[in-house]
């Protein structure tokens, strides 16, 4: 081994030398914080110099400050190879043909111990090597379209993904899985719902909240559910397939235009908003929760429509917002603005002249709501009526992010403001619903008697 102390610098380096241990040593450590057993991992070159990092037996990593370590004993040496073995995916003529298009994100990641970062490293063979159960589900072909964390997904990648979906459908696949980072998965699901219309097969987006080197990773289960849905379900829509409850009982299939990431770290982070999910999925079946979905077909008549105007923005209103925010967008050539307003769809009076100016310059403006659930209803208060008179139309119950991508897509087709409003308010794939079902609003609060009773009945 060329670098015995990979990445370590003093004072942590001095501690390793002092106790005669090195990177990949299997060690027993005594410290002022207790005893630990684990393997010394290489240290990120950019990380601080005072910690020694151990991979514990349970798979988690712990950092120990050099001056808390009182003893270290090498019990063995285990150099890890983090390359996942590449395996040829087997072919079974009796199973459906599924194409996995990779865009990046945690699901396509492994931990890079050189830098300490989670890096995208998608390769088809690696995927089968790490989740061999996929071969029991379908014949999987894979293609890496991109290798980015999802904050870097943008119109160029959305368009590329939509075109790749079109190509695969024409080639005759039975279903498509799209591996994607979870952070902006809902944005991509929404834009694909507009760019890919009337798909004859399921288009299933999937990701993971925890990378596959962690024991609690959701990567394998989500992938198996997504592949099963793509191969066997009769739901021919753009969906997100992720953990349903907090444990690994089943996944949920959410409509691509009604879904949101609602927790920064829970695996059960995706929730259908103002409605209920389309279906539940486990390893053996897809159980619909509703019937109003588009069915699988044999034809290949998909419509790919990737027109997109990039000069669109979201303005999230906050008290005391000043009109120069709106003016700046107009002066920088923005063609569309989605305002996320308070309550039923409001902003303060000082913004009014800027909104009027934007409207006069032909900027399309619509109102979504910060409350996340519910409809923009601008006839209720005087404020709402006044804002509508300035040229802002209510975006019904479209989620803010969905209104944003739909406005970009709409402005890719027309700049006529009446036509923009017409297209925006004509639902294409469930982005606007007639009403919110009573069980479509779900924010559980512990301590409330009804919720506690529900949890008890659930646990039985
Ligand atoms: N930051 C990651 C991404 O969205 C998180 C994930 O994949 O879950 O790309």
Tab-separated table of C-alpha atoms and ligand atoms in Angstrom:
chain	number	residue	atom	x	y	z
A	1	UNK	CA	0.000	0.000	0.000
A	2	UNK	CA	1.528	3.260	-1.081
A	3	UNK	CA	-0.304	5.573	1.226
A	4	UNK	CA	-0.551	4.126	4.729
A	5	UNK	CA	-2.211	7.213	6.138
A	6	UNK	CA	-4.356	8.245	3.169
A	7	UNK	CA	-5.609	11.794	3.654
A	8	UNK	CA	-4.610	12.124	7.323
A	9	UNK	CA	-2.686	15.148	8.515
A	10	UNK	CA	-1.466	16.141	11.967
A	11	UNK	CA	-2.719	16.026	14.665
A	12	UNK	CA	-4.892	12.989	13.709
A	13	UNK	CA	-1.927	11.568	11.760
A	14	UNK	CA	0.309	11.752	14.846
A	15	UNK	CA	-2.342	9.827	16.815
A	16	UNK	CA	-2.387	7.014	14.242
A	17	UNK	CA	1.432	6.804	14.243
A	18	UNK	CA	1.575	6.990	18.009
A	19	UNK	CA	-0.616	3.878	18.369
A	20	UNK	CA	0.977	2.053	15.433
A	21	UNK	CA	-2.206	1.835	13.347
A	22	UNK	CA	-2.943	2.835	9.733
A	23	UNK	CA	-5.748	3.274	7.218
A	24	UNK	CA	-7.742	-0.014	6.825
A	25	UNK	CA	-6.580	-1.230	10.270
A	26	UNK	CA	-9.347	-3.100	12.085
A	27	UNK	CA	-9.019	-1.465	15.495
A	28	UNK	CA	-10.285	-1.451	19.035
A	29	UNK	CA	-10.346	2.100	20.297
A	30	UNK	CA	-10.614	3.432	23.816
A	31	UNK	CA	-11.678	7.021	24.087
A	32	UNK	CA	-13.168	9.462	26.541
A	33	UNK	CA	-16.437	8.877	24.648
A	34	UNK	CA	-16.339	5.093	25.161
A	35	UNK	CA	-14.958	2.082	23.280
A	36	UNK	CA	-15.350	1.499	19.562
A	37	UNK	CA	-14.508	-1.330	17.184
A	38	UNK	CA	-14.177	-0.614	13.482
A	39	UNK	CA	-12.000	-0.026	10.459
A	40	UNK	CA	-10.013	3.182	10.012
A	41	UNK	CA	-11.240	4.788	6.831
A	42	UNK	CA	-9.160	6.978	4.534
A	43	UNK	CA	-9.712	10.628	5.338
A	44	UNK	CA	-10.994	13.197	2.938
A	45	UNK	CA	-8.162	15.444	1.830
A	46	UNK	CA	-10.373	18.459	2.317
A	47	UNK	CA	-11.717	17.424	5.724
A	48	UNK	CA	-10.392	18.724	9.034
A	49	UNK	CA	-7.126	17.323	10.418
A	50	UNK	CA	-8.273	16.478	13.932
A	51	UNK	CA	-10.543	13.448	13.469
A	52	UNK	CA	-9.939	9.757	12.901
A	53	UNK	CA	-12.861	8.168	11.031
A	54	UNK	CA	-13.992	4.618	11.807
A	55	UNK	CA	-16.473	2.457	9.930
A	56	UNK	CA	-18.296	0.649	12.733
A	57	UNK	CA	-19.538	-2.935	12.456
A	58	UNK	CA	-23.112	-1.677	11.949
A	59	UNK	CA	-22.052	0.125	8.756
A	60	UNK	CA	-22.162	3.662	10.106
A	61	UNK	CA	-19.136	5.933	10.280
A	62	UNK	CA	-17.988	7.766	13.373
A	63	UNK	CA	-15.398	10.554	13.683
A	64	UNK	CA	-13.243	10.567	16.851
A	65	UNK	CA	-11.325	13.683	17.803
A	66	UNK	CA	-7.614	12.854	18.163
A	67	UNK	CA	-7.418	14.174	21.748
A	68	UNK	CA	-10.299	11.972	22.960
A	69	UNK	CA	-8.465	8.778	21.907
A	70	UNK	CA	-6.613	7.117	24.801
A	71	UNK	CA	-5.686	3.791	23.168
A	72	UNK	CA	-5.860	2.045	19.765
A	73	UNK	CA	-5.010	-1.550	19.057
A	74	UNK	CA	-4.788	-3.137	15.605
A	75	UNK	CA	-6.680	-6.434	15.582
A	76	UNK	CA	-6.484	-6.951	11.828
A	77	UNK	CA	-6.230	-5.238	8.458
A	78	UNK	CA	-9.011	-5.095	5.839
A	79	UNK	CA	-8.383	-3.025	2.762
A	80	UNK	CA	-11.767	-2.387	1.222
A	81	UNK	CA	-12.452	-2.364	-2.483
A	82	UNK	CA	-15.475	-0.253	-3.104
A	83	UNK	CA	-15.818	-1.203	-6.720
A	84	UNK	CA	-19.076	-3.109	-7.114
A	85	UNK	CA	-18.589	-6.211	-9.306
A	86	UNK	CA	-19.927	-5.802	-12.831
A	87	UNK	CA	-22.199	-8.628	-13.954
A	88	UNK	CA	-23.889	-9.322	-17.248
A	89	UNK	CA	-27.660	-9.020	-16.844
A	90	UNK	CA	-29.280	-12.379	-17.745
A	91	UNK	CA	-32.026	-12.552	-20.389
A	92	UNK	CA	-35.319	-14.367	-19.782
A	93	UNK	CA	-37.758	-14.338	-22.753
A	94	UNK	CA	-40.707	-14.771	-20.359
A	95	UNK	CA	-40.064	-11.496	-18.544
A	96	UNK	CA	-40.930	-7.918	-19.556
A	97	UNK	CA	-38.326	-5.642	-21.060
A	98	UNK	CA	-37.555	-2.600	-18.922
A	99	UNK	CA	-35.167	0.211	-19.710
A	100	UNK	CA	-33.445	2.024	-16.878
A	101	UNK	CA	-32.293	5.529	-17.765
A	102	UNK	CA	-29.834	6.898	-15.214
A	103	UNK	CA	-29.507	10.587	-14.470
A	104	UNK	CA	-27.525	10.398	-11.194
A	105	UNK	CA	-28.424	11.129	-7.575
A	106	UNK	CA	-27.833	9.050	-4.464
A	107	UNK	CA	-29.343	5.953	-6.047
A	108	UNK	CA	-26.454	5.896	-8.516
A	109	UNK	CA	-23.858	6.757	-5.914
A	110	UNK	CA	-21.244	5.179	-3.786
A	111	UNK	CA	-19.089	6.721	-1.139
A	112	UNK	CA	-15.720	7.939	-2.374
A	113	UNK	CA	-13.417	7.512	0.577
A	114	UNK	CA	-10.718	9.597	-1.061
A	115	UNK	CA	-12.795	12.742	-0.903
A	116	UNK	CA	-15.342	11.610	1.656
A	117	UNK	CA	-18.132	12.630	-0.689
A	118	UNK	CA	-21.003	10.686	-2.163
A	119	UNK	CA	-20.311	10.715	-5.898
A	120	UNK	CA	-22.512	9.612	-8.790
A	121	UNK	CA	-21.087	6.363	-10.209
A	122	UNK	CA	-23.759	4.699	-12.267
A	123	UNK	CA	-22.848	1.742	-14.426
A	124	UNK	CA	-25.332	-0.888	-15.663
A	125	UNK	CA	-23.255	-3.846	-14.553
A	126	UNK	CA	-22.658	-2.306	-11.141
A	127	UNK	CA	-26.373	-1.969	-10.673
A	128	UNK	CA	-27.047	-5.645	-11.342
A	129	UNK	CA	-24.017	-6.546	-9.232
A	130	UNK	CA	-25.509	-4.701	-6.292
A	131	UNK	CA	-29.215	-5.598	-6.734
A	132	UNK	CA	-29.279	-9.094	-8.323
A	133	UNK	CA	-33.010	-9.505	-7.466
A	134	UNK	CA	-33.722	-7.234	-10.417
A	135	UNK	CA	-33.155	-10.231	-12.688
A	136	UNK	CA	-36.132	-11.990	-11.050
A	137	UNK	CA	-38.353	-9.103	-12.070
A	138	UNK	CA	-37.499	-8.178	-15.634
A	139	UNK	CA	-34.985	-8.021	-18.439
A	140	UNK	CA	-33.241	-4.790	-17.634
A	141	UNK	CA	-31.273	-2.725	-20.076
A	142	UNK	CA	-29.566	0.348	-18.713
A	143	UNK	CA	-28.245	3.582	-20.099
A	144	UNK	CA	-26.514	6.390	-18.253
A	145	UNK	CA	-27.950	9.620	-19.625
A	146	UNK	CA	-26.344	11.875	-16.992
A	147	UNK	CA	-24.401	11.514	-13.776
A	148	UNK	CA	-25.462	14.528	-11.752
A	149	UNK	CA	-26.992	15.333	-8.411
A	150	UNK	CA	-30.480	16.453	-9.096
A	151	UNK	CA	-29.968	20.131	-8.286
A	152	UNK	CA	-28.106	20.141	-11.618
A	153	UNK	CA	-31.018	18.808	-13.624
A	154	UNK	CA	-32.203	21.619	-15.908
A	155	UNK	CA	-34.193	22.015	-19.132
A	156	UNK	CA	-31.343	20.537	-21.212
A	157	UNK	CA	-31.470	17.309	-19.181
A	158	UNK	CA	-35.282	17.276	-19.027
A	159	UNK	CA	-35.433	17.512	-22.815
A	160	UNK	CA	-32.727	14.860	-23.232
A	161	UNK	CA	-34.599	12.519	-20.892
A	162	UNK	CA	-37.942	13.085	-22.659
A	163	UNK	CA	-36.329	12.305	-26.032
A	164	UNK	CA	-34.657	9.176	-24.651
A	165	UNK	CA	-38.040	8.002	-23.326
A	166	UNK	CA	-39.566	8.553	-26.782
A	167	UNK	CA	-36.791	6.493	-28.423
A	168	UNK	CA	-37.186	3.619	-25.979
A	169	UNK	CA	-40.966	3.507	-26.354
A	170	UNK	CA	-40.576	3.344	-30.130
A	171	UNK	CA	-38.067	0.505	-29.734
A	172	UNK	CA	-40.752	-1.480	-27.907
A	173	UNK	CA	-39.903	-1.543	-24.190
A	174	UNK	CA	-42.601	-2.612	-21.735
A	175	UNK	CA	-41.727	0.069	-19.226
A	176	UNK	CA	-39.194	2.720	-18.292
A	177	UNK	CA	-37.442	3.393	-14.998
A	178	UNK	CA	-35.622	6.669	-14.466
A	179	UNK	CA	-32.993	6.796	-11.729
A	180	UNK	CA	-32.865	10.331	-10.334
A	181	UNK	CA	-31.796	12.303	-7.265
A	182	UNK	CA	-34.716	12.816	-4.939
A	183	UNK	CA	-34.233	16.556	-4.356
A	184	UNK	CA	-35.700	17.649	-7.675
A	185	UNK	CA	-37.313	14.394	-8.740
A	186	UNK	CA	-40.762	15.943	-8.477
A	187	UNK	CA	-39.782	18.803	-10.806
A	188	UNK	CA	-38.551	16.316	-13.411
A	189	UNK	CA	-41.614	14.091	-12.949
A	190	UNK	CA	-43.829	17.114	-13.583
A	191	UNK	CA	-42.032	18.334	-16.687
A	192	UNK	CA	-41.903	14.803	-18.115
A	193	UNK	CA	-45.683	14.609	-17.589
A	194	UNK	CA	-45.982	17.516	-20.037
A	195	UNK	CA	-43.142	16.655	-22.420
A	196	UNK	CA	-44.146	12.977	-22.744
A	197	UNK	CA	-47.873	12.681	-23.344
A	198	UNK	CA	-49.998	9.553	-23.909
A	199	UNK	CA	-47.252	7.121	-23.093
A	200	UNK	CA	-48.400	3.541	-23.756
A	201	UNK	CA	-46.173	2.210	-20.928
A	202	UNK	CA	-45.354	3.092	-17.302
A	203	UNK	CA	-42.608	5.701	-16.757
A	204	UNK	CA	-41.375	5.246	-13.208
A	205	UNK	CA	-38.999	7.632	-11.498
A	206	UNK	CA	-37.002	6.256	-8.610
A	207	UNK	CA	-34.297	7.373	-6.217
A	208	UNK	CA	-33.011	6.755	-2.749
A	209	UNK	CA	-32.652	8.857	0.347
A	210	UNK	CA	-29.742	6.801	1.735
A	211	UNK	CA	-26.807	5.588	-0.343
A	212	UNK	CA	-26.356	1.879	-0.842
A	213	UNK	CA	-23.319	1.598	1.465
A	214	UNK	CA	-25.578	2.386	4.429
A	215	UNK	CA	-27.461	-0.423	6.145
A	216	UNK	CA	-30.724	1.509	6.043
A	217	UNK	CA	-30.444	2.231	2.336
A	218	UNK	CA	-33.721	2.313	0.447
A	219	UNK	CA	-31.989	2.014	-2.942
A	220	UNK	CA	-32.534	-1.708	-3.583
A	221	UNK	CA	-36.158	-1.838	-2.456
A	222	UNK	CA	-37.147	1.256	-4.398
A	223	UNK	CA	-35.428	-0.069	-7.534
A	224	UNK	CA	-37.112	-3.468	-7.305
A	225	UNK	CA	-40.514	-1.805	-6.828
A	226	UNK	CA	-39.871	0.566	-9.724
A	227	UNK	CA	-38.743	-2.231	-12.054
A	228	UNK	CA	-41.797	-4.308	-11.079
A	229	UNK	CA	-44.130	-1.366	-11.733
A	230	UNK	CA	-42.489	-0.608	-15.081
A	231	UNK	CA	-42.647	-4.229	-16.185
A	232	UNK	CA	-46.049	-5.350	-14.942
A	233	UNK	CA	-48.379	-2.531	-13.903
A	234	UNK	CA	-51.033	-1.224	-16.262
A	235	UNK	CA	-50.526	2.407	-15.156
A	236	UNK	CA	-49.156	4.200	-18.208
A	237	UNK	CA	-48.231	7.495	-16.559
A	238	UNK	CA	-45.189	9.329	-15.258
A	239	UNK	CA	-44.941	8.311	-11.602
A	240	UNK	CA	-42.602	8.532	-8.655
A	241	UNK	CA	-41.976	5.233	-6.862
A	242	UNK	CA	-40.525	5.600	-3.361
A	243	UNK	CA	-40.922	4.292	0.205
A	244	UNK	CA	-44.518	4.422	1.478
A	245	UNK	CA	-44.486	4.059	5.284
A	246	UNK	CA	-41.429	4.579	7.479
A	247	UNK	CA	-40.565	0.856	7.385
A	248	UNK	CA	-39.925	-1.194	4.255
A	249	UNK	CA	-43.421	-2.682	3.854
A	250	UNK	CA	-44.380	-1.221	0.487
A	251	UNK	CA	-43.739	1.587	-1.947
A	252	UNK	CA	-46.149	4.213	-3.185
A	253	UNK	CA	-46.728	5.278	-6.765
A	254	UNK	CA	-47.397	9.000	-6.950
A	255	UNK	CA	-48.739	10.847	-9.979
A	256	UNK	CA	-45.890	12.922	-11.464
A	257	UNK	CA	-47.774	16.211	-11.241
A	258	UNK	CA	-49.116	15.901	-7.680
A	259	UNK	CA	-46.098	14.824	-5.729
A	260	UNK	CA	-43.553	16.542	-3.503
A	261	UNK	CA	-40.497	15.700	-1.435
A	262	UNK	CA	-41.695	16.515	2.086
A	263	UNK	CA	-38.849	15.563	4.402
A	264	UNK	CA	-35.133	16.171	3.991
A	265	UNK	CA	-34.048	12.812	5.377
A	266	UNK	CA	-36.972	10.376	5.890
A	267	UNK	CA	-37.065	7.550	3.382
A	268	UNK	CA	-40.853	7.957	3.207
A	269	UNK	CA	-40.331	11.506	2.018
A	270	UNK	CA	-42.557	11.644	-1.078
A	271	UNK	CA	-46.199	12.454	-0.606
A	272	UNK	CA	-49.059	13.002	-2.999
A	273	UNK	CA	-50.436	16.463	-2.252
A	274	UNK	CA	-54.138	17.388	-2.226
A	275	UNK	CA	-54.989	13.893	-3.420
A	276	UNK	CA	-54.168	10.239	-2.762
A	277	UNK	CA	-51.412	8.207	-4.473
A	278	UNK	CA	-52.241	6.137	-7.551
A	279	UNK	CA	-51.187	2.799	-6.086
A	280	UNK	CA	-49.156	0.763	-3.619
A	281	UNK	CA	-46.451	-1.602	-4.793
A	282	UNK	CA	-44.575	-4.492	-3.230
A	283	UNK	CA	-42.400	-7.175	-4.799
A	284	UNK	CA	-45.376	-9.162	-6.074
A	285	UNK	CA	-48.190	-6.790	-6.931
A	286	UNK	CA	-49.334	-3.291	-7.680
A	287	UNK	CA	-52.501	-2.418	-5.764
A	288	UNK	CA	-54.350	0.586	-7.207
A	289	UNK	CA	-55.769	3.079	-4.708
A	290	UNK	CA	-57.776	4.806	-7.425
A	291	UNK	CA	-59.087	3.969	-10.882
A	292	UNK	CA	-58.688	7.201	-12.836
A	293	UNK	CA	-55.266	6.442	-14.282
A	294	UNK	CA	-54.217	6.023	-17.916
A	295	UNK	CA	-53.982	2.361	-18.925
A	296	UNK	CA	-51.126	0.513	-20.624
A	297	UNK	CA	-51.557	0.108	-24.393
A	298	UNK	CA	-49.949	-1.970	-27.122
A	299	UNK	CA	-49.486	0.862	-29.644
A	300	UNK	CA	-46.415	3.097	-29.642
A	301	UNK	CA	-48.197	6.420	-30.190
A	302	UNK	CA	-46.411	8.554	-27.649
A	303	UNK	CA	-46.234	12.328	-28.124
A	304	UNK	CA	-42.899	13.965	-27.267
A	305	UNK	CA	-43.175	17.739	-27.012
A	306	UNK	CA	-40.065	19.359	-25.559
A	307	UNK	CA	-40.592	23.078	-26.273
A	308	UNK	CA	-39.424	25.040	-23.225
A	309	UNK	CA	-38.883	28.722	-22.365
A	310	UNK	CA	-36.129	29.002	-19.771
A	311	UNK	CA	-36.805	32.595	-18.714
A	312	UNK	CA	-39.323	31.606	-16.072
A	313	UNK	CA	-39.017	32.070	-12.326
A	314	UNK	CA	-40.687	31.420	-8.981
A	315	UNK	CA	-41.106	34.314	-6.571
A	316	UNK	CA	-41.833	33.146	-3.046
A	317	UNK	CA	-43.568	36.047	-1.374
A	318	UNK	CA	-42.520	37.094	2.135
A	319	UNK	CA	-43.785	39.994	4.252
A	320	UNK	CA	-42.173	43.280	3.254
A	321	UNK	CA	-41.034	42.004	-0.143
A	322	UNK	CA	-40.112	45.006	-2.250
A	323	UNK	CA	-41.151	45.550	-5.875
A	324	UNK	CA	-37.574	45.648	-7.171
A	325	UNK	CA	-37.597	41.834	-7.035
A	326	UNK	CA	-40.297	41.769	-9.728
A	327	UNK	CA	-38.709	44.677	-11.632
A	328	UNK	CA	-35.365	42.856	-11.731
A	329	UNK	CA	-36.946	39.801	-13.347
A	330	UNK	CA	-38.742	41.900	-15.942
A	331	UNK	CA	-35.589	43.916	-16.701
A	332	UNK	CA	-33.651	40.684	-17.144
A	333	UNK	CA	-36.016	39.452	-19.818
A	334	UNK	CA	-38.082	36.927	-17.842
A	335	UNK	CA	-41.207	35.836	-19.720
A	336	UNK	CA	-43.058	34.117	-16.894
A	337	UNK	CA	-43.341	34.328	-13.104
A	338	UNK	CA	-45.049	31.941	-10.721
A	339	UNK	CA	-45.806	33.761	-7.490
A	340	UNK	CA	-46.141	31.594	-4.399
A	341	UNK	CA	-48.490	33.795	-2.423
A	342	UNK	CA	-49.735	33.736	1.134
A	343	UNK	CA	-53.049	32.108	2.075
A	344	UNK	CA	-55.434	31.946	-0.852
A	345	UNK	CA	-52.939	33.783	-3.109
A	346	UNK	CA	-51.843	37.202	-1.852
A	347	UNK	CA	-48.898	39.623	-1.922
A	348	UNK	CA	-48.508	43.093	-0.401
A	349	UNK	CA	-49.689	46.346	-1.969
A	350	UNK	CA	-46.177	47.767	-2.655
A	351	UNK	CA	-45.776	45.042	-5.298
A	352	UNK	CA	-48.817	46.165	-7.289
A	353	UNK	CA	-47.125	48.735	-9.595
A	354	UNK	CA	-44.349	46.257	-10.407
A	355	UNK	CA	-46.904	43.562	-11.267
A	356	UNK	CA	-48.811	46.005	-13.481
A	357	UNK	CA	-45.553	46.921	-15.261
A	358	UNK	CA	-44.644	43.253	-15.760
A	359	UNK	CA	-48.080	42.533	-17.231
A	360	UNK	CA	-47.770	45.494	-19.595
A	361	UNK	CA	-44.466	44.110	-20.815
A	362	UNK	CA	-46.132	40.793	-21.640
A	363	UNK	CA	-44.820	38.735	-18.735
A	364	UNK	CA	-47.137	35.819	-17.899
A	365	UNK	CA	-47.873	35.666	-14.163
A	366	UNK	CA	-49.816	33.145	-12.152
A	367	UNK	CA	-50.470	32.616	-8.459
A	368	UNK	CA	-49.807	29.420	-6.542
A	369	UNK	CA	-50.101	28.996	-2.781
A	370	UNK	CA	-47.453	28.685	-0.066
A	371	UNK	CA	-49.785	26.537	2.003
A	372	UNK	CA	-48.917	23.657	-0.362
A	373	UNK	CA	-52.361	22.099	0.083
A	374	UNK	CA	-55.421	23.804	-1.338
A	375	UNK	CA	-56.477	26.117	-4.149
A	376	UNK	CA	-55.527	29.687	-5.022
A	377	UNK	CA	-58.904	31.414	-4.583
A	378	UNK	CA	-58.462	35.044	-5.484
A	379	UNK	CA	-62.113	36.091	-5.442
A	380	UNK	CA	-62.419	35.793	-1.674
A	381	UNK	CA	-60.470	38.850	-0.495
A	382	UNK	CA	-60.133	42.301	-1.981
A	383	UNK	CA	-56.363	41.705	-2.274
A	384	UNK	CA	-56.889	38.694	-4.520
A	385	UNK	CA	-59.269	40.582	-6.793
A	386	UNK	CA	-56.867	43.514	-7.059
A	387	UNK	CA	-53.939	41.251	-7.949
A	388	UNK	CA	-56.008	39.523	-10.636
A	389	UNK	CA	-56.841	42.916	-12.111
A	390	UNK	CA	-53.107	43.552	-12.422
A	391	UNK	CA	-52.826	40.526	-14.719
A	392	UNK	CA	-52.026	37.639	-12.367
A	393	UNK	CA	-54.247	34.567	-12.783
A	394	UNK	CA	-54.787	31.919	-10.063
A	395	UNK	CA	-53.099	28.607	-10.876
A	396	UNK	CA	-55.909	26.598	-9.217
A	397	UNK	CA	-54.361	23.851	-7.046
A	398	UNK	CA	-51.233	23.331	-9.127
A	399	UNK	CA	-48.198	22.906	-6.893
A	400	UNK	CA	-45.770	25.821	-7.179
A	401	UNK	CA	-42.990	23.724	-8.741
A	402	UNK	CA	-45.440	22.132	-11.152
A	403	UNK	CA	-46.787	25.560	-12.169
A	404	UNK	CA	-43.170	26.653	-12.740
A	405	UNK	CA	-42.310	23.842	-15.161
A	406	UNK	CA	-45.702	24.023	-16.843
A	407	UNK	CA	-45.315	27.767	-17.370
A	408	UNK	CA	-41.896	27.203	-18.993
A	409	UNK	CA	-43.386	24.490	-21.198
A	410	UNK	CA	-46.422	26.631	-22.094
A	411	UNK	CA	-44.295	29.666	-22.955
A	412	UNK	CA	-42.257	27.361	-25.174
A	413	UNK	CA	-45.420	27.126	-27.303
A	414	UNK	CA	-46.946	30.607	-27.156
A	415	UNK	CA	-46.418	34.088	-25.774
A	416	UNK	CA	-50.015	35.137	-26.158
A	417	UNK	CA	-51.113	35.796	-22.573
A	418	UNK	CA	-54.722	34.623	-23.008
A	419	UNK	CA	-53.479	31.420	-24.651
A	420	UNK	CA	-50.879	30.935	-21.893
A	421	UNK	CA	-53.647	31.160	-19.289
A	422	UNK	CA	-55.849	28.768	-21.242
A	423	UNK	CA	-53.114	26.122	-21.553
A	424	UNK	CA	-52.009	26.579	-17.948
A	425	UNK	CA	-55.546	26.017	-16.650
A	426	UNK	CA	-56.295	23.019	-18.894
A	427	UNK	CA	-55.134	19.941	-16.966
A	428	UNK	CA	-52.872	17.643	-18.957
A	429	UNK	CA	-52.188	14.969	-16.410
A	430	UNK	CA	-53.771	15.649	-13.028
A	431	UNK	CA	-51.843	18.846	-12.228
A	432	UNK	CA	-55.184	20.522	-11.493
A	433	UNK	CA	-57.940	18.560	-9.801
A	434	UNK	CA	-61.569	19.436	-9.361
A	435	UNK	CA	-61.496	19.068	-5.615
A	436	UNK	CA	-59.352	17.779	-2.817
A	437	UNK	CA	-60.592	14.502	-1.296
A	438	UNK	CA	-61.075	14.534	2.501
A	439	UNK	CA	-58.208	12.041	2.887
A	440	UNK	CA	-55.847	13.956	0.607
A	441	UNK	CA	-54.671	16.266	3.397
A	442	UNK	CA	-52.256	14.458	5.625
A	443	UNK	CA	-50.168	16.130	8.265
A	444	UNK	CA	-49.954	13.857	11.276
A	445	UNK	CA	-49.323	15.606	14.583
A	446	UNK	CA	-48.406	13.479	17.588
A	447	UNK	CA	-50.309	14.056	20.829
A	448	UNK	CA	-53.609	14.724	19.063
A	449	UNK	CA	-56.146	12.088	20.238
A	450	UNK	CA	-57.302	11.059	16.724
A	451	UNK	CA	-53.731	10.569	15.533
A	452	UNK	CA	-52.709	8.607	18.615
A	453	UNK	CA	-55.771	6.355	18.173
A	454	UNK	CA	-54.845	5.841	14.539
A	455	UNK	CA	-51.240	4.958	15.374
A	456	UNK	CA	-52.400	2.458	18.005
A	457	UNK	CA	-54.761	0.737	15.601
A	458	UNK	CA	-52.026	0.628	12.983
A	459	UNK	CA	-49.514	-1.015	15.324
A	460	UNK	CA	-51.860	-3.871	16.312
B	1	LIG	N1	-28.789	15.404	-3.365
B	1	LIG	C1	-29.270	14.180	-3.932
B	1	LIG	C2	-29.914	14.476	-5.261
B	1	LIG	O1	-31.030	14.924	-5.314
B	1	LIG	C3	-30.194	13.498	-3.001
B	1	LIG	C4	-30.767	12.195	-3.487
B	1	LIG	O2	-30.416	11.621	-4.494
B	1	LIG	O3	-31.639	11.690	-2.790
B	1	LIG	O4	-29.293	14.276	-6.254
